[in-house]
């Protein structure tokens, strides 16, 4: 009798627990853009090579126990000039640290519109670049598109020095800014 009650209880509890997991749609037109500046020049490193997931428990979006992980292959960043691409990979030491990643959770959510298809979110977690992990808070906008996909857009700044990366020089006297602006715009599909 005791085993029967235990099986019944476990069956009931599994049917009442809801969760949702979304995976990056790697076939979508995703964008990861790193913008660097020098005195008279701004250039972007761009890739669409982002992967990862967003997960939460509960029957409504972002309810509880959220987890997220996203990574970018730094070898796929392109600036439009092959020498600059090689120099960037040398500075980032991509043979040693090919991927950058962010792992964390959603710390806050606000609905942006009354139709509940757009949310302002804040995430907290660890950014990993060049062998160094740093705690970060990253804001973003999440929308549910008409095709059912989730779109994530976020803008934030990282400092090269926070990740033990020395800002390179383009010439003997022109140094790249320590501040790198990141813009991400990517899509996720719900896992079934």
Backbone as CSV, one residue per row, in Angstrom:
resi,resn,N_x,N_y,N_z,CA_x,CA_y,CA_z,C_x,C_y,C_z
1,UNK,0.820,-1.192,0.000,0.000,0.000,0.000,0.866,1.258,0.000
2,UNK,1.928,1.242,0.807,2.805,2.408,0.894,3.451,2.695,-0.467
3,UNK,3.909,1.643,-1.173,4.513,1.829,-2.497,3.503,2.392,-3.491
4,UNK,2.258,1.924,-3.419,1.223,2.424,-4.306,1.011,3.920,-4.091
5,UNK,0.943,4.359,-2.837,0.763,5.779,-2.535,1.954,6.605,-3.020
6,UNK,3.160,6.060,-2.876,4.356,6.763,-3.337,4.336,6.932,-4.852
7,UNK,3.996,5.866,-5.577,3.912,5.941,-7.041,2.835,6.934,-7.459
8,UNK,1.692,6.897,-6.808,0.604,7.821,-7.116,1.022,9.265,-6.869
9,UNK,1.677,9.517,-5.751,2.143,10.860,-5.416,3.171,11.355,-6.430
10,UNK,4.130,10.513,-6.798,5.142,10.907,-7.785,4.512,11.171,-9.145
11,UNK,3.565,10.338,-9.548,2.891,10.547,-10.835,2.144,11.866,-10.841
12,UNK,1.429,12.156,-9.752,0.682,13.401,-9.664,1.611,14.603,-9.691
13,UNK,2.709,14.552,-8.945,3.611,15.702,-8.876,4.295,15.951,-10.207
14,UNK,4.603,14.903,-10.967,5.239,15.109,-12.265,4.280,15.757,-13.250
15,UNK,2.996,15.486,-13.113,2.020,16.085,-14.014,1.724,17.531,-13.673
16,UNK,2.058,17.975,-12.467,1.765,19.349,-12.088,2.977,20.261,-12.202
17,UNK,4.135,19.717,-12.516,5.333,20.535,-12.674,5.466,20.910,-14.144
18,UNK,5.577,22.198,-14.409,5.726,22.680,-15.771,7.105,23.299,-15.923
19,UNK,7.633,23.203,-17.104,8.916,23.838,-17.392,8.940,24.175,-18.873
20,UNK,9.807,25.094,-19.218,9.954,25.471,-20.617,11.427,25.659,-20.920
21,UNK,11.841,25.131,-22.064,13.224,25.311,-22.508,13.207,25.801,-23.946
22,UNK,14.039,26.790,-24.211,14.164,27.377,-25.534,15.616,27.259,-25.966
23,UNK,15.843,26.840,-27.212,17.181,26.682,-27.773,17.410,27.753,-28.838
24,UNK,18.642,28.219,-28.956,18.971,29.188,-30.003,18.666,28.568,-31.360
25,UNK,17.983,29.315,-32.199,17.703,28.905,-33.575,18.939,29.237,-34.399
26,UNK,19.821,28.258,-34.568,21.099,28.507,-35.245,20.930,28.739,-36.744
27,UNK,19.730,28.473,-37.276,19.503,28.732,-38.699,18.924,30.130,-38.944
28,UNK,18.621,30.862,-37.875,18.027,32.199,-38.001,19.097,33.236,-38.332
29,UNK,18.627,34.418,-38.672,19.535,35.534,-38.949,19.919,36.178,-37.615
30,UNK,20.828,35.527,-36.893,21.291,36.002,-35.592,22.437,36.979,-35.789
31,UNK,22.650,37.826,-34.798,23.728,38.810,-34.883,24.399,38.963,-33.529
32,UNK,25.711,38.824,-33.531,26.540,39.188,-32.389,27.534,40.198,-32.937
33,UNK,27.530,41.400,-32.380,28.359,42.489,-32.895,29.177,43.088,-31.763
34,UNK,30.491,43.130,-31.953,31.418,43.734,-30.996,31.970,44.992,-31.645
35,UNK,31.768,46.135,-31.029,32.223,47.398,-31.600,33.394,47.927,-30.796
36,UNK,34.467,48.232,-31.509,35.670,48.774,-30.894,35.979,50.113,-31.539
37,UNK,36.582,50.994,-30.764,36.876,52.333,-31.265,38.333,52.691,-31.032
38,UNK,38.855,53.457,-31.965,40.129,54.147,-31.797,39.839,55.610,-32.078
39,UNK,40.827,56.446,-32.025,40.619,57.890,-32.128,39.778,58.285,-33.342
40,UNK,40.073,57.768,-34.510,39.379,58.210,-35.722,38.633,57.082,-36.427
41,UNK,38.515,55.929,-35.795,37.961,54.771,-36.487,37.123,53.926,-35.534
42,UNK,35.989,53.465,-36.036,35.167,52.496,-35.320,35.033,51.280,-36.215
43,UNK,35.201,50.093,-35.648,35.010,48.890,-36.450,34.268,47.841,-35.638
44,UNK,33.596,46.948,-36.364,32.780,45.911,-35.746,33.332,44.538,-36.074
45,UNK,33.288,43.661,-35.104,33.467,42.236,-35.332,32.080,41.623,-35.291
46,UNK,31.708,40.868,-36.325,30.341,40.383,-36.465,30.339,38.876,-36.714
47,UNK,29.374,38.194,-36.113,29.144,36.778,-36.382,27.672,36.460,-36.154
48,UNK,27.221,35.362,-36.726,25.881,34.856,-36.428,25.981,33.548,-35.649
49,UNK,27.191,33.202,-35.234,27.462,31.924,-34.591,27.273,32.020,-33.073
50,UNK,26.029,31.936,-32.649,25.682,31.927,-31.227,24.860,30.675,-30.962
51,UNK,25.051,30.084,-29.803,24.300,28.892,-29.431,23.984,28.966,-27.941
52,UNK,23.009,28.197,-27.504,22.685,28.177,-26.088,21.220,27.920,-25.827
53,UNK,20.818,28.176,-24.584,19.449,27.884,-24.175,18.997,28.824,-23.061
54,UNK,17.683,28.863,-22.881,17.021,29.565,-21.782,15.990,28.595,-21.221
55,UNK,15.975,28.420,-19.905,15.105,27.443,-19.256,14.485,28.067,-18.011
56,UNK,13.249,27.723,-17.738,12.632,28.121,-16.469,11.574,27.093,-16.090
57,UNK,11.259,27.062,-14.801,10.209,26.186,-14.293,8.961,27.015,-14.062
58,UNK,7.818,26.372,-14.181,6.550,27.059,-13.984,5.790,27.149,-15.285
59,UNK,4.511,27.462,-15.186,3.671,27.484,-16.380,3.538,28.864,-17.012
60,UNK,4.224,29.870,-16.464,4.235,31.178,-17.120,5.685,31.597,-17.372
61,UNK,5.869,32.474,-18.335,7.218,32.823,-18.790,8.108,33.329,-17.664
62,UNK,9.317,32.804,-17.633,10.383,33.246,-16.726,9.996,33.108,-15.256
63,UNK,9.094,32.192,-14.925,8.516,32.156,-13.582,9.542,31.902,-12.484
64,UNK,10.145,30.733,-12.432,11.087,30.427,-11.352,12.234,29.565,-11.856
65,UNK,13.288,29.552,-11.081,14.460,28.714,-11.356,14.948,28.831,-12.794
66,UNK,15.090,30.041,-13.265,15.562,30.229,-14.635,17.049,29.916,-14.725
67,UNK,17.433,29.400,-15.883,18.837,29.141,-16.186,19.049,29.541,-17.632
68,UNK,20.189,30.127,-17.903,20.503,30.453,-19.287,21.989,30.276,-19.528
69,UNK,22.293,29.911,-20.757,23.680,29.737,-21.163,23.753,30.063,-22.650
70,UNK,24.658,30.968,-23.000,24.877,31.310,-24.396,26.370,31.373,-24.647
71,UNK,26.785,30.926,-25.838,28.197,30.979,-26.187,28.370,31.408,-27.634
72,UNK,29.523,32.038,-27.884,29.873,32.520,-29.218,31.266,32.007,-29.547
73,UNK,31.421,31.483,-30.762,32.720,31.036,-31.254,33.478,32.265,-31.753
74,UNK,34.515,32.668,-31.029,35.266,33.884,-31.372,36.013,33.758,-32.695
75,UNK,36.290,32.535,-33.140,36.961,32.353,-34.430,36.076,32.743,-35.604
76,UNK,34.779,32.912,-35.361,33.870,33.262,-36.456,33.626,34.764,-36.570
77,UNK,34.179,35.570,-35.648,34.035,37.029,-35.749,34.786,37.543,-36.967
78,UNK,34.133,38.391,-37.733,34.762,38.993,-38.910,34.591,40.501,-38.856
79,UNK,35.667,41.223,-39.199,35.648,42.688,-39.173,35.610,43.300,-40.567
80,UNK,35.752,42.474,-41.589,35.794,42.994,-42.947,37.208,43.117,-43.494
81,UNK,38.203,42.882,-42.650,39.606,42.907,-43.084,40.301,41.683,-42.494
82,UNK,40.847,40.836,-43.359,41.415,39.576,-42.880,42.590,39.777,-41.926
83,UNK,43.435,40.792,-42.147,44.552,41.027,-41.227,44.035,41.430,-39.850
84,UNK,43.023,42.294,-39.820,42.449,42.716,-38.544,41.794,41.520,-37.844
85,UNK,41.158,40.629,-38.629,40.568,39.415,-38.054,41.644,38.554,-37.391
86,UNK,42.760,38.348,-38.080,43.866,37.551,-37.519,44.430,38.215,-36.273
87,UNK,44.623,39.528,-36.336,45.146,40.252,-35.169,44.198,40.124,-33.972
88,UNK,42.899,40.225,-34.235,41.909,40.111,-33.167,41.976,38.715,-32.541
89,UNK,42.082,37.686,-33.359,42.174,36.318,-32.834,43.460,36.109,-32.043
90,UNK,44.541,36.766,-32.483,45.800,36.689,-31.726,45.642,37.330,-30.348
91,UNK,45.031,38.513,-30.304,44.839,39.220,-29.032,43.935,38.409,-28.099
92,UNK,42.884,37.806,-28.650,41.948,37.013,-27.850,42.469,35.604,-27.560
93,UNK,43.569,35.232,-28.200,44.167,33.899,-28.041,43.129,32.801,-28.270
94,UNK,42.464,32.862,-29.427,41.384,31.920,-29.704,41.823,30.459,-29.813
95,UNK,43.086,30.140,-30.147,43.441,28.715,-30.071,43.310,28.167,-28.643
96,UNK,43.513,29.025,-27.668,43.429,28.626,-26.262,42.014,28.802,-25.711
97,UNK,41.345,29.905,-26.074,40.005,30.219,-25.576,39.109,30.572,-26.757
98,UNK,38.629,29.550,-27.432,37.853,29.733,-28.656,36.472,30.329,-28.399
99,UNK,35.881,30.006,-27.254,34.509,30.429,-26.987,34.445,31.456,-25.868
100,UNK,33.510,32.373,-26.005,33.117,33.240,-24.903,31.707,32.816,-24.518
101,UNK,31.374,32.927,-23.245,30.054,32.458,-22.821,29.514,33.313,-21.683
102,UNK,28.203,33.228,-21.519,27.524,33.846,-20.385,26.595,32.798,-19.807
103,UNK,26.707,32.572,-18.500,25.857,31.609,-17.816,25.254,32.289,-16.595
104,UNK,23.944,32.178,-16.455,23.324,32.845,-15.320,21.851,32.538,-15.205
105,UNK,21.114,33.526,-14.703,19.683,33.387,-14.512,19.020,34.745,-14.714
106,UNK,17.720,34.704,-14.916,16.946,35.937,-15.035,16.687,36.442,-13.626
107,UNK,17.089,37.673,-13.360,16.928,38.224,-12.014,15.692,39.108,-11.887
108,UNK,15.194,39.649,-13.014,14.032,40.538,-12.959,13.361,40.583,-14.328
109,UNK,12.038,40.711,-14.324,11.253,40.765,-15.562,10.168,41.816,-15.407
110,UNK,9.974,42.632,-16.451,8.852,43.579,-16.509,8.180,43.450,-17.862
111,UNK,6.852,43.396,-17.860,6.117,43.400,-19.123,6.240,44.787,-19.740
112,UNK,6.485,44.836,-21.040,6.621,46.122,-21.728,5.302,46.567,-22.333
113,UNK,4.499,45.602,-22.805,3.235,45.978,-23.432,2.087,45.179,-22.833
114,UNK,0.881,45.621,-23.119,-0.299,44.993,-22.526,-0.634,43.650,-23.164
115,UNK,-0.078,43.355,-24.320,-0.353,42.073,-24.966,0.559,40.971,-24.451
116,UNK,1.456,41.300,-23.549,2.363,40.360,-22.898,3.213,39.599,-23.916
117,UNK,3.667,40.281,-24.934,4.572,39.639,-25.888,5.958,40.255,-25.846
118,UNK,6.151,41.265,-25.033,7.469,41.902,-24.917,7.800,42.120,-23.441
119,UNK,9.040,41.822,-23.104,9.483,41.911,-21.714,10.846,42.584,-21.642
120,UNK,11.038,43.406,-20.621,12.371,43.901,-20.265,12.886,42.910,-19.229
121,UNK,14.054,42.324,-19.479,14.615,41.381,-18.512,15.993,41.850,-18.067
122,UNK,16.377,41.409,-16.899,17.734,41.611,-16.395,18.260,40.241,-16.018
123,UNK,19.459,39.954,-16.453,20.085,38.682,-16.118,21.315,38.938,-15.269
124,UNK,21.622,38.010,-14.397,22.857,38.059,-13.626,23.572,36.736,-13.832
125,UNK,24.881,36.820,-13.921,25.642,35.601,-14.129,27.104,35.889,-14.365
126,UNK,27.777,34.917,-14.974,29.211,35.027,-15.215,29.504,35.050,-16.708
127,UNK,30.232,36.080,-17.104,30.731,36.192,-18.471,32.136,35.600,-18.474
128,UNK,32.397,34.711,-19.419,33.708,34.076,-19.542,34.342,34.527,-20.852
129,UNK,35.476,35.193,-20.752,36.247,35.621,-21.924,37.723,35.456,-21.583
130,UNK,38.474,34.872,-22.504,39.943,34.841,-22.389,40.413,34.184,-21.089
131,UNK,39.698,33.152,-20.649,40.094,32.430,-19.450,39.687,33.072,-18.143
132,UNK,38.923,34.153,-18.197,38.531,34.895,-16.991,37.004,34.957,-16.907
133,UNK,36.468,34.716,-15.711,35.028,34.860,-15.458,34.788,36.118,-14.639
134,UNK,33.802,36.894,-15.045,33.419,38.110,-14.327,31.910,38.101,-14.100
135,UNK,31.500,38.455,-12.888,30.073,38.625,-12.600,29.566,39.833,-13.382
136,UNK,28.398,39.681,-14.010,27.812,40.777,-14.782,26.303,40.764,-14.632
137,UNK,25.714,41.931,-14.808,24.269,42.061,-14.961,24.038,42.594,-16.366
138,UNK,23.213,41.890,-17.139,22.986,42.266,-18.535,21.490,42.459,-18.755
139,UNK,21.078,43.652,-19.210,19.668,43.884,-19.525,19.366,43.427,-20.951
140,UNK,18.094,43.179,-21.217,17.706,42.802,-22.567,16.214,42.956,-22.772
141,UNK,15.817,42.877,-24.026,14.407,42.895,-24.407,14.097,41.537,-25.033
142,UNK,13.044,40.900,-24.546,12.595,39.621,-25.092,11.210,39.831,-25.678
143,UNK,11.027,39.412,-26.922,9.706,39.472,-27.552,9.359,38.091,-28.097
144,UNK,8.075,37.799,-28.094,7.595,36.579,-28.730,7.066,37.002,-30.097
145,UNK,7.719,36.495,-31.130,7.380,36.870,-32.501,6.091,36.170,-32.938
146,UNK,5.484,36.658,-34.015,4.234,36.074,-34.503,4.417,34.632,-34.970
147,UNK,5.645,34.248,-35.335,5.897,32.862,-35.752,6.181,31.933,-34.569
148,UNK,6.072,32.470,-33.333,6.268,31.654,-32.142,7.682,31.636,-31.606
149,UNK,8.627,32.195,-32.355,10.009,32.235,-31.868,10.175,33.346,-30.840
150,UNK,11.173,33.188,-29.996,11.536,34.207,-29.021,12.717,34.988,-29.592
151,UNK,12.640,36.310,-29.504,13.736,37.164,-29.959,14.341,37.860,-28.747
152,UNK,15.659,37.826,-28.662,16.385,38.467,-27.571,17.286,39.542,-28.162
153,UNK,17.200,40.755,-27.628,18.071,41.855,-28.047,18.682,42.449,-26.786
154,UNK,19.998,42.576,-26.774,20.644,43.196,-25.614,21.884,43.965,-26.044
155,UNK,22.166,45.004,-25.295,23.335,45.852,-25.502,24.018,46.041,-24.158
156,UNK,25.326,45.829,-24.138,26.088,46.015,-22.908,27.553,46.235,-23.262
157,UNK,28.343,46.560,-22.265,29.753,46.904,-22.465,30.616,45.967,-21.633
158,UNK,31.735,45.542,-22.210,32.763,44.835,-21.440,34.062,45.622,-21.561
159,UNK,34.863,45.535,-20.526,36.186,46.156,-20.542,37.224,45.069,-20.770
160,UNK,38.069,45.262,-21.763,39.108,44.276,-22.053,39.951,43.983,-20.818
161,UNK,40.277,45.024,-20.058,41.133,44.862,-18.881,40.498,43.960,-17.818
162,UNK,39.161,43.893,-17.764,38.488,43.002,-16.809,38.739,41.532,-17.123
163,UNK,39.162,41.251,-18.351,39.387,39.879,-18.785,40.853,39.627,-19.140
164,UNK,41.723,40.429,-18.551,43.179,40.295,-18.760,43.573,40.339,-20.236
165,UNK,42.918,41.225,-20.977,43.241,41.426,-22.388,43.806,42.827,-22.527
166,UNK,44.996,42.915,-23.065,45.591,44.228,-23.291,45.061,44.784,-24.603
167,UNK,44.537,46.002,-24.544,44.014,46.639,-25.754,45.143,46.776,-26.766
168,UNK,44.944,46.250,-27.973,46.010,46.305,-28.977,46.179,47.703,-29.563
169,UNK,47.309,47.924,-30.178,47.590,49.182,-30.877,47.491,48.945,-32.370
170,UNK,46.873,49.897,-33.067,46.816,49.819,-34.526,48.085,50.377,-35.139
171,UNK,48.672,51.297,-34.466,49.974,51.840,-34.846,50.709,52.064,-33.522
172,UNK,51.911,52.485,-33.573,52.707,52.636,-32.353,52.053,53.578,-31.350
173,UNK,51.206,54.493,-31.803,50.645,55.507,-30.912,49.118,55.502,-30.850
174,UNK,48.435,54.635,-31.591,46.973,54.598,-31.606,46.505,53.279,-30.996
175,UNK,45.931,53.355,-29.804,45.507,52.162,-29.077,43.989,51.985,-29.191
176,UNK,43.554,50.734,-29.339,42.135,50.410,-29.364,41.557,50.673,-27.975
177,UNK,40.322,51.131,-27.918,39.658,51.422,-26.647,39.559,50.175,-25.777
178,UNK,39.664,50.367,-24.483,39.486,49.283,-23.519,38.021,48.839,-23.461
179,UNK,37.115,49.725,-23.863,35.674,49.470,-23.800,35.186,48.875,-25.120
180,UNK,34.562,47.703,-25.037,33.988,47.051,-26.212,32.472,47.012,-26.026
181,UNK,31.756,47.552,-27.004,30.293,47.556,-26.963,29.791,46.285,-27.644
182,UNK,28.916,45.575,-26.964,28.356,44.349,-27.516,26.874,44.541,-27.807
183,UNK,26.464,44.085,-28.979,25.058,44.106,-29.383,24.711,42.695,-29.835
184,UNK,23.707,42.107,-29.213,23.245,40.774,-29.579,21.784,40.852,-29.980
185,UNK,21.438,40.140,-31.039,20.076,40.085,-31.552,19.910,38.678,-32.114
186,UNK,19.211,37.812,-31.374,19.137,36.418,-31.802,17.789,35.806,-31.441
187,UNK,17.528,34.635,-32.017,16.234,33.969,-31.903,16.370,32.608,-31.231
188,UNK,15.304,32.223,-30.521,15.240,30.913,-29.888,13.930,30.237,-30.271
189,UNK,13.968,28.914,-30.355,12.775,28.100,-30.572,12.480,27.306,-29.317
190,UNK,11.200,27.130,-29.018,10.840,26.333,-27.854,11.114,24.867,-28.139
191,UNK,11.784,24.202,-27.209,12.038,22.764,-27.327,10.754,22.026,-26.985
192,UNK,10.474,21.027,-27.731,9.234,20.246,-27.502,9.552,18.937,-26.834
